[in-house]
XYZ file of C-alpha atoms in Angstrom:
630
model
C 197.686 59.930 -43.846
C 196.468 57.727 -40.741
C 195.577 59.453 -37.307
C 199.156 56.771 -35.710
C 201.169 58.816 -38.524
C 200.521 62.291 -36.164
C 200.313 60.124 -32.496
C 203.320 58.491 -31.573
C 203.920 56.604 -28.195
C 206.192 59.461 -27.351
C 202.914 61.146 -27.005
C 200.502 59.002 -25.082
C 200.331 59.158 -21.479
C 198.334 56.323 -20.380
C 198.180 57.169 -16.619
C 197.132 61.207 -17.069
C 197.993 62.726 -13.189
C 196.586 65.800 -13.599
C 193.295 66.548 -11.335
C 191.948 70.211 -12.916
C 191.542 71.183 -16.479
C 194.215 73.356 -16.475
C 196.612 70.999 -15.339
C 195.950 68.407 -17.675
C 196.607 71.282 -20.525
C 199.854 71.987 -19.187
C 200.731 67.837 -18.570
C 199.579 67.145 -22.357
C 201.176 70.688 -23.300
C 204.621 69.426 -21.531
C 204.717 65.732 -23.295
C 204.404 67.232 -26.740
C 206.985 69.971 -25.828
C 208.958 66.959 -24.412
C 208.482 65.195 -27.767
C 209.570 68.539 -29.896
C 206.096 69.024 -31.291
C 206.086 72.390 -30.199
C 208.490 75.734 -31.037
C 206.999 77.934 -28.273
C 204.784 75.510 -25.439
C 204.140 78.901 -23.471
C 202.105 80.429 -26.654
C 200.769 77.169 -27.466
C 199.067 76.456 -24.287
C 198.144 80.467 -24.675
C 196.190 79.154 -27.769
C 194.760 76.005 -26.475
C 193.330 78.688 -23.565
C 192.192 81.245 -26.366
C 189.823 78.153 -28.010
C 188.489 76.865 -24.615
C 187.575 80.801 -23.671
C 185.574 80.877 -26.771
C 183.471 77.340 -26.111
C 184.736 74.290 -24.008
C 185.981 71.203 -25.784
C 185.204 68.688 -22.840
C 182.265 67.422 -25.567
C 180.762 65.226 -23.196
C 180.543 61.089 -23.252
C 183.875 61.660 -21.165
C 185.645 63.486 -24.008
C 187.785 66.136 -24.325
C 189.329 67.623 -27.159
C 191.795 70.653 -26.431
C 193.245 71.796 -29.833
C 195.072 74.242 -31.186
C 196.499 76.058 -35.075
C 199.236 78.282 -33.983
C 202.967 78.658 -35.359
C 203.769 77.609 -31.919
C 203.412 74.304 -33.286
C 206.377 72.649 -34.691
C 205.341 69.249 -36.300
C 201.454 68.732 -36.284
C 200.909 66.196 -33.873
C 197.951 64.909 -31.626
C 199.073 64.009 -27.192
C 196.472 61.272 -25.934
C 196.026 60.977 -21.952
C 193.541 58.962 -20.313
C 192.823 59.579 -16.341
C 190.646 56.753 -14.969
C 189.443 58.938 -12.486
C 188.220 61.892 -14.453
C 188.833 65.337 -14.409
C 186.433 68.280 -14.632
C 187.031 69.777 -17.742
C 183.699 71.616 -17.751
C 182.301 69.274 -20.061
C 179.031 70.381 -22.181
C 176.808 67.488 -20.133
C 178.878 68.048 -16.632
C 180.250 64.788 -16.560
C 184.172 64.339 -15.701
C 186.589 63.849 -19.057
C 188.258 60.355 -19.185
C 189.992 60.540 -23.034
C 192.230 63.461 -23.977
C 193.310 64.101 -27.078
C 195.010 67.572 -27.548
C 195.323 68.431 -31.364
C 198.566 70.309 -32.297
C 197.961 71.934 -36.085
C 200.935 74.532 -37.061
C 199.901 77.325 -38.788
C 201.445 75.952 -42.235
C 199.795 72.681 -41.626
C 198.869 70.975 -44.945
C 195.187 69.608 -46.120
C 196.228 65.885 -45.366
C 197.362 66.835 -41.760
C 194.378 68.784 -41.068
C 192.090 66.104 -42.563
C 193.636 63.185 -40.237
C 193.144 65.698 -37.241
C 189.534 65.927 -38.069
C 188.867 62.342 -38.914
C 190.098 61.808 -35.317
C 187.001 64.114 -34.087
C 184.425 61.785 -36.240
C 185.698 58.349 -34.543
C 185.455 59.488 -31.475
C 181.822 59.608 -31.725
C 181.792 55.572 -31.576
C 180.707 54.809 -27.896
C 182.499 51.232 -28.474
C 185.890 52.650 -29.567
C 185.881 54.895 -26.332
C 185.208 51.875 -24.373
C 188.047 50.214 -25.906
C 190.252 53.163 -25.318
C 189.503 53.292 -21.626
C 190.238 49.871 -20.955
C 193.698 49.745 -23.170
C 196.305 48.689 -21.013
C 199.303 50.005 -22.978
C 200.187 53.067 -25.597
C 201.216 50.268 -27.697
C 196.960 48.862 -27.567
C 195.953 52.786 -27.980
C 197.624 52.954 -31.244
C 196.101 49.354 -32.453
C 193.126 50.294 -31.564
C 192.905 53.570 -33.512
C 194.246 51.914 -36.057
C 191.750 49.223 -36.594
C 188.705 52.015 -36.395
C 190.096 53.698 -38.556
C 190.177 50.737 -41.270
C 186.936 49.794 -40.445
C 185.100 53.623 -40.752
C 187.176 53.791 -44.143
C 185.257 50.195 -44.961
C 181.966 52.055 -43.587
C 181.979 54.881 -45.919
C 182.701 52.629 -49.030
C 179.909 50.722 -48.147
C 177.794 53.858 -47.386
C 178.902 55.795 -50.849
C 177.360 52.373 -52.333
C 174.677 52.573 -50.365
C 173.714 56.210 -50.928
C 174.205 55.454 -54.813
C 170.685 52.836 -54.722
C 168.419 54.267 -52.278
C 165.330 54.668 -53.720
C 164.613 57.928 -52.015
C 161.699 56.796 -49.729
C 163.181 59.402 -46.716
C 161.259 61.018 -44.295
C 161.724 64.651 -45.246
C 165.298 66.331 -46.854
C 167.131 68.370 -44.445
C 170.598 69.945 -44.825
C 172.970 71.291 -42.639
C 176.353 73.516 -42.261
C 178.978 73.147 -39.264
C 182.010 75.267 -38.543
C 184.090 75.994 -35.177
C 186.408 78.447 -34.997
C 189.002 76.575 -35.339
C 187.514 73.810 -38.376
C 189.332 71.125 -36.414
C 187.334 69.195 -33.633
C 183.735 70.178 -33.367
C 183.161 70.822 -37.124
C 183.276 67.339 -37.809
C 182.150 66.234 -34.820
C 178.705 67.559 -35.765
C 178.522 66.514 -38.608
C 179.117 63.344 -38.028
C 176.063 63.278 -35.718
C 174.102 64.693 -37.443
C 174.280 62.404 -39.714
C 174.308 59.232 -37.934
C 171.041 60.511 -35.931
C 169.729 61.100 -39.595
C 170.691 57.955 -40.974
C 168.546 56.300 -37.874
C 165.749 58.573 -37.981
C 165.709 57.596 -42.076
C 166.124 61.193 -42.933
C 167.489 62.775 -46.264
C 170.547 64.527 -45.095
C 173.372 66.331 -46.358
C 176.046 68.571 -44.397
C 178.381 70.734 -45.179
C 181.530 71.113 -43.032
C 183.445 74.515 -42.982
C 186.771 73.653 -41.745
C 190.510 74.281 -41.825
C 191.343 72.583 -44.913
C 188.282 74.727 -46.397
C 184.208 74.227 -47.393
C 183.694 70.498 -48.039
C 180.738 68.996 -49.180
C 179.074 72.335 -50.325
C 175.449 72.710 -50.511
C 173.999 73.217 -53.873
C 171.291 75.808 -55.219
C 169.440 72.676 -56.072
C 169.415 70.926 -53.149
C 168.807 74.293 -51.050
C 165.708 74.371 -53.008
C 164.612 70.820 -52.546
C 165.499 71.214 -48.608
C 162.650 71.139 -46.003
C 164.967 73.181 -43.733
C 168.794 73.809 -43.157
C 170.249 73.405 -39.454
C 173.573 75.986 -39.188
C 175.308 74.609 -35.812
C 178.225 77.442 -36.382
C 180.389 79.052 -34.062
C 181.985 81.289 -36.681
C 180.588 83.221 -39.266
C 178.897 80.971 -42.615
C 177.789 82.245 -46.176
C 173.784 82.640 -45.158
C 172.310 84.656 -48.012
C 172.124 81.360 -49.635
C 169.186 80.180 -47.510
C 167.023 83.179 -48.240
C 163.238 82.097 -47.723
C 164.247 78.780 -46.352
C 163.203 77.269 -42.737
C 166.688 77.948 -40.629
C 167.827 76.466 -37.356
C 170.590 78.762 -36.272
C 172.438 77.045 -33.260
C 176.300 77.103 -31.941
C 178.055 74.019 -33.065
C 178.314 72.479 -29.597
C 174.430 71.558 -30.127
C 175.121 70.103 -33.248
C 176.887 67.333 -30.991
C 174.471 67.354 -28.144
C 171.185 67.366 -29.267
C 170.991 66.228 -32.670
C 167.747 63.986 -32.340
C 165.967 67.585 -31.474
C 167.435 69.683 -33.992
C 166.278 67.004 -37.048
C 163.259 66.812 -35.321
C 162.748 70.250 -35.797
C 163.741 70.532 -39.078
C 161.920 67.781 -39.878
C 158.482 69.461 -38.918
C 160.032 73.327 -40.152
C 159.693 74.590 -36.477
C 162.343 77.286 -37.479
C 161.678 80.556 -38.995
C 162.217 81.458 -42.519
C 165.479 83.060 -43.191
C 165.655 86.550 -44.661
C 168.992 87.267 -46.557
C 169.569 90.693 -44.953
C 173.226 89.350 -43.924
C 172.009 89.063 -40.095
C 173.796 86.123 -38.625
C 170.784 85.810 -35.576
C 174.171 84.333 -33.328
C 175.675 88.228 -33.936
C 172.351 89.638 -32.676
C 172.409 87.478 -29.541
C 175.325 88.650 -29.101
C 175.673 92.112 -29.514
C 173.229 92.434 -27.006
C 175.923 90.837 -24.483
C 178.064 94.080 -23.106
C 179.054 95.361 -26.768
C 179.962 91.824 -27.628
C 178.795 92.234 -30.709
C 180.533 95.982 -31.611
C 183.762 94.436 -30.340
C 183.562 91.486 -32.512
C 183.384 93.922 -35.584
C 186.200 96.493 -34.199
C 188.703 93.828 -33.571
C 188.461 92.100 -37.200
C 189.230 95.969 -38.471
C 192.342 95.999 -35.955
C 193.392 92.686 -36.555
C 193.604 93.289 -40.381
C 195.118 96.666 -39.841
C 197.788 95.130 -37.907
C 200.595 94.235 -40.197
C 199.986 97.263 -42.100
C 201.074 99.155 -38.615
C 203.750 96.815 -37.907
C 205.435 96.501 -41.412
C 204.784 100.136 -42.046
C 205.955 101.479 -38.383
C 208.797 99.240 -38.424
C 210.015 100.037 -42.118
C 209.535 104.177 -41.246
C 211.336 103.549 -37.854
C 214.461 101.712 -40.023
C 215.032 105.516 -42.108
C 215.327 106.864 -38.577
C 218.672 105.387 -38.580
C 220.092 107.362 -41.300
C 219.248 110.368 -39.379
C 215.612 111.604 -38.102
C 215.427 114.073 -41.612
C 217.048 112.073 -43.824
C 213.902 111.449 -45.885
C 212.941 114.860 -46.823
C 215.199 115.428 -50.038
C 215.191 119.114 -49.102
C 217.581 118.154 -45.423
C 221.451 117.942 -45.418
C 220.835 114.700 -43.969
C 218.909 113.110 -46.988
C 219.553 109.736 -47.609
C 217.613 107.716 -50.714
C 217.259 104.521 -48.978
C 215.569 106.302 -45.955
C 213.599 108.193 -48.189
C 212.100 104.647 -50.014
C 211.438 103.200 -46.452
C 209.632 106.168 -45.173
C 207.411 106.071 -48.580
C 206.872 102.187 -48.153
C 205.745 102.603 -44.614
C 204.792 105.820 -44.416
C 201.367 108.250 -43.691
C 201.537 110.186 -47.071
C 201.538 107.242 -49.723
C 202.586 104.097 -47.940
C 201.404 101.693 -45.577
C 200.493 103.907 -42.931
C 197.824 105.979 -45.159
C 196.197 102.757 -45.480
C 195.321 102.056 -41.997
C 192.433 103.790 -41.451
C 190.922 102.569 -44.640
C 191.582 98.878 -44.077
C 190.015 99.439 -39.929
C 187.041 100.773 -42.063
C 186.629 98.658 -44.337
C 187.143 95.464 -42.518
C 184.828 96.843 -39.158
C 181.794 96.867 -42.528
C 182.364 93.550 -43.739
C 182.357 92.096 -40.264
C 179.091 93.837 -40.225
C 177.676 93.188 -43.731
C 179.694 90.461 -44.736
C 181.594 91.380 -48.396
C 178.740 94.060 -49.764
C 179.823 96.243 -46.633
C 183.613 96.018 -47.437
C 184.022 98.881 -51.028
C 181.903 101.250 -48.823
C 183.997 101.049 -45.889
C 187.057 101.264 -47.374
C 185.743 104.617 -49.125
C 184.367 105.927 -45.996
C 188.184 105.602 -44.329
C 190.290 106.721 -46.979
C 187.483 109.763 -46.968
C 188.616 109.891 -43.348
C 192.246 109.841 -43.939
C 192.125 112.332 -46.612
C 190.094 114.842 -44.237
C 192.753 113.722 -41.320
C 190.277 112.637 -39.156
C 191.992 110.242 -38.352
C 191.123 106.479 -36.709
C 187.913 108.208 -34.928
C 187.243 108.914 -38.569
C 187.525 105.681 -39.314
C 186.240 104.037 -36.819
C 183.273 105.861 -37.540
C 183.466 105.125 -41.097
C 183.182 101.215 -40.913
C 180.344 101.582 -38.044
C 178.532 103.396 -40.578
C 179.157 101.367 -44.256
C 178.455 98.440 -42.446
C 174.875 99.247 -40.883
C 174.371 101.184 -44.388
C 174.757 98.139 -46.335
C 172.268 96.191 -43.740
C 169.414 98.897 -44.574
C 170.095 98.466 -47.768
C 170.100 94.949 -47.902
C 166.997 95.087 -46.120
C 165.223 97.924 -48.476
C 166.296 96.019 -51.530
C 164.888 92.494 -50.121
C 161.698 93.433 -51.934
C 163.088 93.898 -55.410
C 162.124 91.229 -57.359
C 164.100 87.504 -57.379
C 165.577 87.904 -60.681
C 167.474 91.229 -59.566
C 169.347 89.379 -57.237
C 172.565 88.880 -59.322
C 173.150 92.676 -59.943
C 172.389 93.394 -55.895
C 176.250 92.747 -55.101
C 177.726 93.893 -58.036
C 176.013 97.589 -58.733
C 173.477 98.487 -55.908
C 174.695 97.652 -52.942
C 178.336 99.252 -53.723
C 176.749 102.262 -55.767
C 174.491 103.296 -52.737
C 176.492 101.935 -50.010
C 179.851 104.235 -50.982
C 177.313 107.269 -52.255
C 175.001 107.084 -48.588
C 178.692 106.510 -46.856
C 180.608 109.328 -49.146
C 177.950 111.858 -48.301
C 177.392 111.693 -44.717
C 181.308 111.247 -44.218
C 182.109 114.799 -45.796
C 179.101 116.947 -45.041
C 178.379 115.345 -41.584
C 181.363 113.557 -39.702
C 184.950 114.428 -41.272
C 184.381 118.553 -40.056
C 183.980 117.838 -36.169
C 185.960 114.209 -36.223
C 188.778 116.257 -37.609
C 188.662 118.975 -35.654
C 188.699 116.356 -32.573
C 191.533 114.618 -34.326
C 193.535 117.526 -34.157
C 192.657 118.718 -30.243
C 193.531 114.820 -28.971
C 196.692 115.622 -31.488
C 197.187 118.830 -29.395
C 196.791 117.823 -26.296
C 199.246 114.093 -26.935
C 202.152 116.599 -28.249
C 201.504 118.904 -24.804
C 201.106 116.504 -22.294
C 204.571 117.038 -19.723
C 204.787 116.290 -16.321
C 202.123 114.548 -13.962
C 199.507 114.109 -16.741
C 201.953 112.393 -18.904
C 203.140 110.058 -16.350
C 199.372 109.143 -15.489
C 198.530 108.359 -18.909
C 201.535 106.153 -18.894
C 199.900 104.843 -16.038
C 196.786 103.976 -16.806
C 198.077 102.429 -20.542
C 200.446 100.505 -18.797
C 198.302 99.038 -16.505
C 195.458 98.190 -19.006
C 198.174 95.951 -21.342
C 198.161 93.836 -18.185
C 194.331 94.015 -17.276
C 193.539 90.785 -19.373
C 196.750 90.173 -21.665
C 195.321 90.382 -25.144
C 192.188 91.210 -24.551
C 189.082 93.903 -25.292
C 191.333 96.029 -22.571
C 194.614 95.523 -23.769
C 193.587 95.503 -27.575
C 191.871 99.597 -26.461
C 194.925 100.377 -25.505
C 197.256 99.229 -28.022
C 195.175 100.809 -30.507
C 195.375 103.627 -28.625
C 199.114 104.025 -29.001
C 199.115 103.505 -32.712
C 196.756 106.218 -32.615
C 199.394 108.455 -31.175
C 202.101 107.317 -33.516
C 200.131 108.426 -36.369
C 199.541 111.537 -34.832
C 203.358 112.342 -34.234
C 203.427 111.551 -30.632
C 205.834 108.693 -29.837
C 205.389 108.557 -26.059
C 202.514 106.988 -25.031
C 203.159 103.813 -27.465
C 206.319 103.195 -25.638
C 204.504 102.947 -22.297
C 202.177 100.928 -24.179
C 204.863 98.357 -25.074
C 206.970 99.114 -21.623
C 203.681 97.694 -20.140
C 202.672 95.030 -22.277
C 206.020 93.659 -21.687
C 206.205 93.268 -17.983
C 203.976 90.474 -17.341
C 205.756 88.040 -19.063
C 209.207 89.237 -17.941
C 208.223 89.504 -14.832
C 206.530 86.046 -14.011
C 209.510 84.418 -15.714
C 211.943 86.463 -12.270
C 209.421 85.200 -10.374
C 209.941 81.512 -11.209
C 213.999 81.745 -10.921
C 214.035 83.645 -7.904
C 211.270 81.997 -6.187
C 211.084 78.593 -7.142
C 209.507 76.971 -4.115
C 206.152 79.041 -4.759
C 205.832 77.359 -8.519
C 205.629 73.917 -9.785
C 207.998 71.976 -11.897
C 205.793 72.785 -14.974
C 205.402 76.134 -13.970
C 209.497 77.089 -13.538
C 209.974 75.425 -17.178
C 207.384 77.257 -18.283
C 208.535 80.668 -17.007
C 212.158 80.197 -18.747
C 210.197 81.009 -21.938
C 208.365 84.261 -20.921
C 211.941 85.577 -20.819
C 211.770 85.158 -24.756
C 208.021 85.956 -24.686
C 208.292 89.257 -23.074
C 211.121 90.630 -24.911
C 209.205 90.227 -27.986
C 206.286 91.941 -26.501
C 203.606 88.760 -26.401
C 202.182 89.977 -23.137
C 199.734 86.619 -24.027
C 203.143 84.322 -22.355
C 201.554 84.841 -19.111
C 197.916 83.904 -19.577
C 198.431 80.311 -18.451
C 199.372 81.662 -15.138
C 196.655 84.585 -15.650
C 194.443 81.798 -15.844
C 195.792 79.347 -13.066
C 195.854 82.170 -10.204
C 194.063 84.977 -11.508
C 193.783 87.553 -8.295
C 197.404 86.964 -7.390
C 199.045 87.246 -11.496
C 196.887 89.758 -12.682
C 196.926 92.379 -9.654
C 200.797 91.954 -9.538
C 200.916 92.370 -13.527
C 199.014 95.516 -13.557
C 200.901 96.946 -11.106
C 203.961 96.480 -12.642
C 203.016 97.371 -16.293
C 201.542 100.536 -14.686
C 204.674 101.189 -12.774
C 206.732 100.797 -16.619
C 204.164 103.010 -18.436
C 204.334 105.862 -15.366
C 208.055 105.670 -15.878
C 208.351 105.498 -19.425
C 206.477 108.573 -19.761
C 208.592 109.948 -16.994
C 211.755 109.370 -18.813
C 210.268 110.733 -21.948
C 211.116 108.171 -24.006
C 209.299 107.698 -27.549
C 209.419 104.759 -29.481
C 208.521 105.477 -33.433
C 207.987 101.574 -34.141
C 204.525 99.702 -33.033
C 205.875 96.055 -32.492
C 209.136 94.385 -31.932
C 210.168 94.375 -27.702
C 213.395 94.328 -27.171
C 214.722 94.137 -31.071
C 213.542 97.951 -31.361
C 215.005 99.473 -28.503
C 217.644 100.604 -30.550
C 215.044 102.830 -32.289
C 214.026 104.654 -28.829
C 215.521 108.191 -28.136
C 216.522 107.071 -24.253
C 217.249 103.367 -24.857
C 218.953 102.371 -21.317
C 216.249 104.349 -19.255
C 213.583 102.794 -21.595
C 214.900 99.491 -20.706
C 215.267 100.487 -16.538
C 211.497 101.503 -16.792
C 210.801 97.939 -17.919
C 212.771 96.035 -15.336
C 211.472 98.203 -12.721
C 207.780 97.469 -13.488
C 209.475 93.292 -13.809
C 211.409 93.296 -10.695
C 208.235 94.620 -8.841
C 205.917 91.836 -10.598
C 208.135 89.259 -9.619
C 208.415 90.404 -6.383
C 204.502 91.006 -5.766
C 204.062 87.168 -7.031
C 206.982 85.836 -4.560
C 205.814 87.162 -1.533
C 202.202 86.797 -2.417
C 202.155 83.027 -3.854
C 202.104 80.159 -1.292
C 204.780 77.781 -1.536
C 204.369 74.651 -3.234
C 203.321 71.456 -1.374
């Protein structure tokens, strides 16, 4: 497949008039939309945003490279704009962006698409091709430009395969290296590709290995590891590293693996690295964690993100035998129905997926710690916790503690000798991992976790009045705080939390709140059109369909274009739905859905005033507040 097969001329803009980086997301975002790329252009640009909050992908050399895997994306498809006069895009070397190129990959994209999209990342490294880009005069020369560097790289590699096949070996040193984004589109490649080109000119024996979408290409061998002066790692995601125990690493985020290659071979080159000891650290995780919990949030959001279609299928499936009457699963009730008794089992806290959830938070919070040793032991430690009802404390506890038991481990055992390496994974590390995990779990944590459990249990099923409506409150607001994240993510986890523990209310102010944002920027673009743009009003139709499915994430594009104004007029509204969802006392047995599980709340119209309430007042906040248009 050719890079021309995924850009069309329906998809250039030659003339790009956007002037900030967020506007040229939402003009590129709005010609692939135009061009029915997208399904959903509202979560897509919420995913473009996602990726540039985690690194920017204005590469520098007057690049940018916005991109995207989401199911927001329709057809895979790449949007090229080119502004002559440069826009800030917060580039790595602070230089304005000329050359857009805005990668669209669905989430179902296959290895072929995802293998053009990254070839387009490697050409772009050719100073002479940008130069040709910037001075194309038509979308018609874009495409026959791309088109003829792309049959001349495919020329290059024969000849270099050839090449590689007779050298005689005289190299100055052997280096290897591994890249990987987090999204294994753009800047995987990227740095590989210069890498290797700088170690091509400096003569250098090089091999990388690229850890992208389509998977691990080019793997490094145990041989070669052995033979290698040093590895360089230029990773923004997590890589396999125990390989590289007692080997010179370089351990560097992959936007240097762009930047400063000349440095980085240089330094592998001469070993000016330290030798890497296979204890599972990733050194990037220790940086981190030092950053405001970075590092502890990192690890509790990969157990919540894996736990999270076990909540939703489970809730959602124990929510459906409501309908058949709110006993009709117990075989000893008048009600009892057998089909209601199946979903509760499927879903359910006793056997189904609901008993698994605080296993699967524990067991995934370990292996984001210790990579796949710390996984058996966690997963022991939280079904410990579930079986002693502590509960997601339990189990929050429980991964915390497999995973930093592993790491001991791994560190204790790093002086057994070489050839025990092979049973290390397979016996000791899972033997002493669940045995150190088992015992503190049931002689230490599950007694006073428990009896915890049970008091926030307690108090959840006796909150009435004013308390209840502040907690609805304060949940509320925090789904608005920052729209899918650390904040939002507490307290979403939060109302699951409740749910398991047989209190329904607080979730629905949960999902009353995380609701409103979305819904209520879209009012605010009908009803007061002269304070938003063109974009913007098309854009807001959407959050309509965004916030009735709960994805409070519809409004981070204009969370992120006018922060002080859309935030402080989101939270104010979510709040305003939580204190009034509590108020009502509605509960709401199902963890996901919006609007499609209303049906499935005990006060459904009062449920659904609380939520245009906290809307109306959003969009009205934003209306009076936002200055028109020029």
């Amino acid at each position: 497949m050719k890079i021309t097969d995924l850009l069309k001329l329906d998809t250039i803009i030659i003339d790009l008039q956007s002037a900030t980086k967020q506007a040229v997301i939402d003009e590129l975002s709005g010609k692939l939309a135009e061009a029915d790329r997208l399904n959903d252009v509202e979560a897509f640009k919420a995913a473009i945003l996602k990726r540039e909050k985690q690194s920017t992908t204005g590469i520098g050399e007057g690049i940018a490279i916005p991109h995207a895997k989401t199911s927001a994306v329709k057809i895979p498809a790449i949007c090229f704009g080119r502004s002559m006069n440069g826009v800030d895009y917060e580039s790595l070397d602070g230089m304005p962006a000329h050359l857009f190129f805005m990668i669209a990959a669905s989430d179902g994209a296959n290895a072929d698409h995802l293998e053009t999209l990254s070839r387009l990342s490697s050409l772009l490294m050719d100073e002479q091709f940008r130069a040709r880009l910037i001075s194309a005069s038509s979308g018609e020369e874009i495409i026959e430009i791309i088109n003829h560097k792309e049959m001349e790289a495919d020329a290059e590699e024969e000849e270099e395969l050839h090449s590689s096949n007779s050298e005689s070996g005289t190299k100055n040193g052997k280096v290897l290296a591994v890249t990987a984004c987090p999204t294994g589109i753009a800047h995987t490649y990227m740095a590989a590709d210069a890498l290797k080109a700088k170690a091509k000119e400096m003569g250098i024996d090089f091999k990388v290995e690229t850890n992208g979408s389509t998977g691990i290409k080019n793997a490094l061998t145990a041989a070669e590891i052995a033979e290698a002066d040093a590895i360089i790692v230029a990773a923004d995601k997590q890589v396999e590293m125990d390989r590289f125990n007692g080997k010179h690493v370089i351990i560097v985020p992959v936007a240097q693996g762009i930047r400063k290659t000349e440095e980085l071979l240089t330094r592998a080159v001469k070993q000016d690295a330290p030798v890497y000891k296979g204890t599972g650290h990733d050194k990037r995780d220790e940086a981190d964690s030092t950053k405001s919990g970075l590092g502890i949030y990192k690890h509790l959001m990969n157990g919540v993100s894996n736990m999270l279609p076990f909540v939703v299928g489970g809730g959602i499936l124990v929510a459906l035998s409501f309908f058949f009457g709110i006993e009709a699963a117990d075989p000893t009730n008048p009600e009892y129905n057998p089909i209601a008794k199946a979903l509760s089992d499927i879903g359910g806290g006793t056997s189904g997926a609901f008993f698994l959830l605080v296993p699967v938070l524990a067991g995934f919070i370990a292996s984001s710690i210790a990579d796949r040793p710390g996984f058996a032991p966690g997963m022991v430690g939280g079904l410990l916790a579930a079986q002693a009802n502590a509960g997601f404390l339990g189990g929050l506890i429980a991964g915390f503690l497999a995973g930093y038991v592993v790491l001991l481990l791994k560190k204790l055992f790093s002086k057994l000798p070489h050839t025990l390496e092979g049973i290390k994974p397979v016996l000791l590390y899972p033997v002493f991992g669940m045995l150190i995990t088992g015992l503190i779990m049931i002689f230490l944590i599950n007694e006073p976790v428990t009896a915890i459990n049970q008091g926030l249990t307690n108090w959840l099923q006796g909150l009435s009045g004013t308390n209840a409506i502040f907690l609805g409150l304060i949940l509320g607001g925090m789904m608005a705080v920052d729209m899918g994240g650390p904040l939002n993510k507490a307290a979403f986890t939060f109302g699951i939390a409740a749910i398991e523990a047989s209190s329904f209310g607080p979730h629905a102010a949960v999902m009353a709140g995380g609701m409103v944002p979305p819904l209520g920027i879209a009012l605010a673009t009908t009803f007061f059109k002269s304070k938003f743009s063109e974009m913007e009003r098309k854009s807001g139709f959407t959050n309509y369909f965004m916030g009735a499915s709960f994805i409070t994430e519809g409004a981070i594009p204009f969370a992120a274009a006018d922060p002080l104004r859309v935030i402080v007029s989101s939270v104010i509204g979510s709040a305003t739905a939580g204190a009034l969802s509590m108020a009502f006392h509605v509960t709401l047995p199902a963890p996901h859905g919006g609007i499609f599980v209303v049906p499935l709340v005990n006060h459904p119209l009062l449920y659904l005033l609380a939520i245009l309430i906290g809307s109306l007042i959003t969009a009205l906040l934003l209306g009076v507040w936002k200055k028109k248009q020029l």
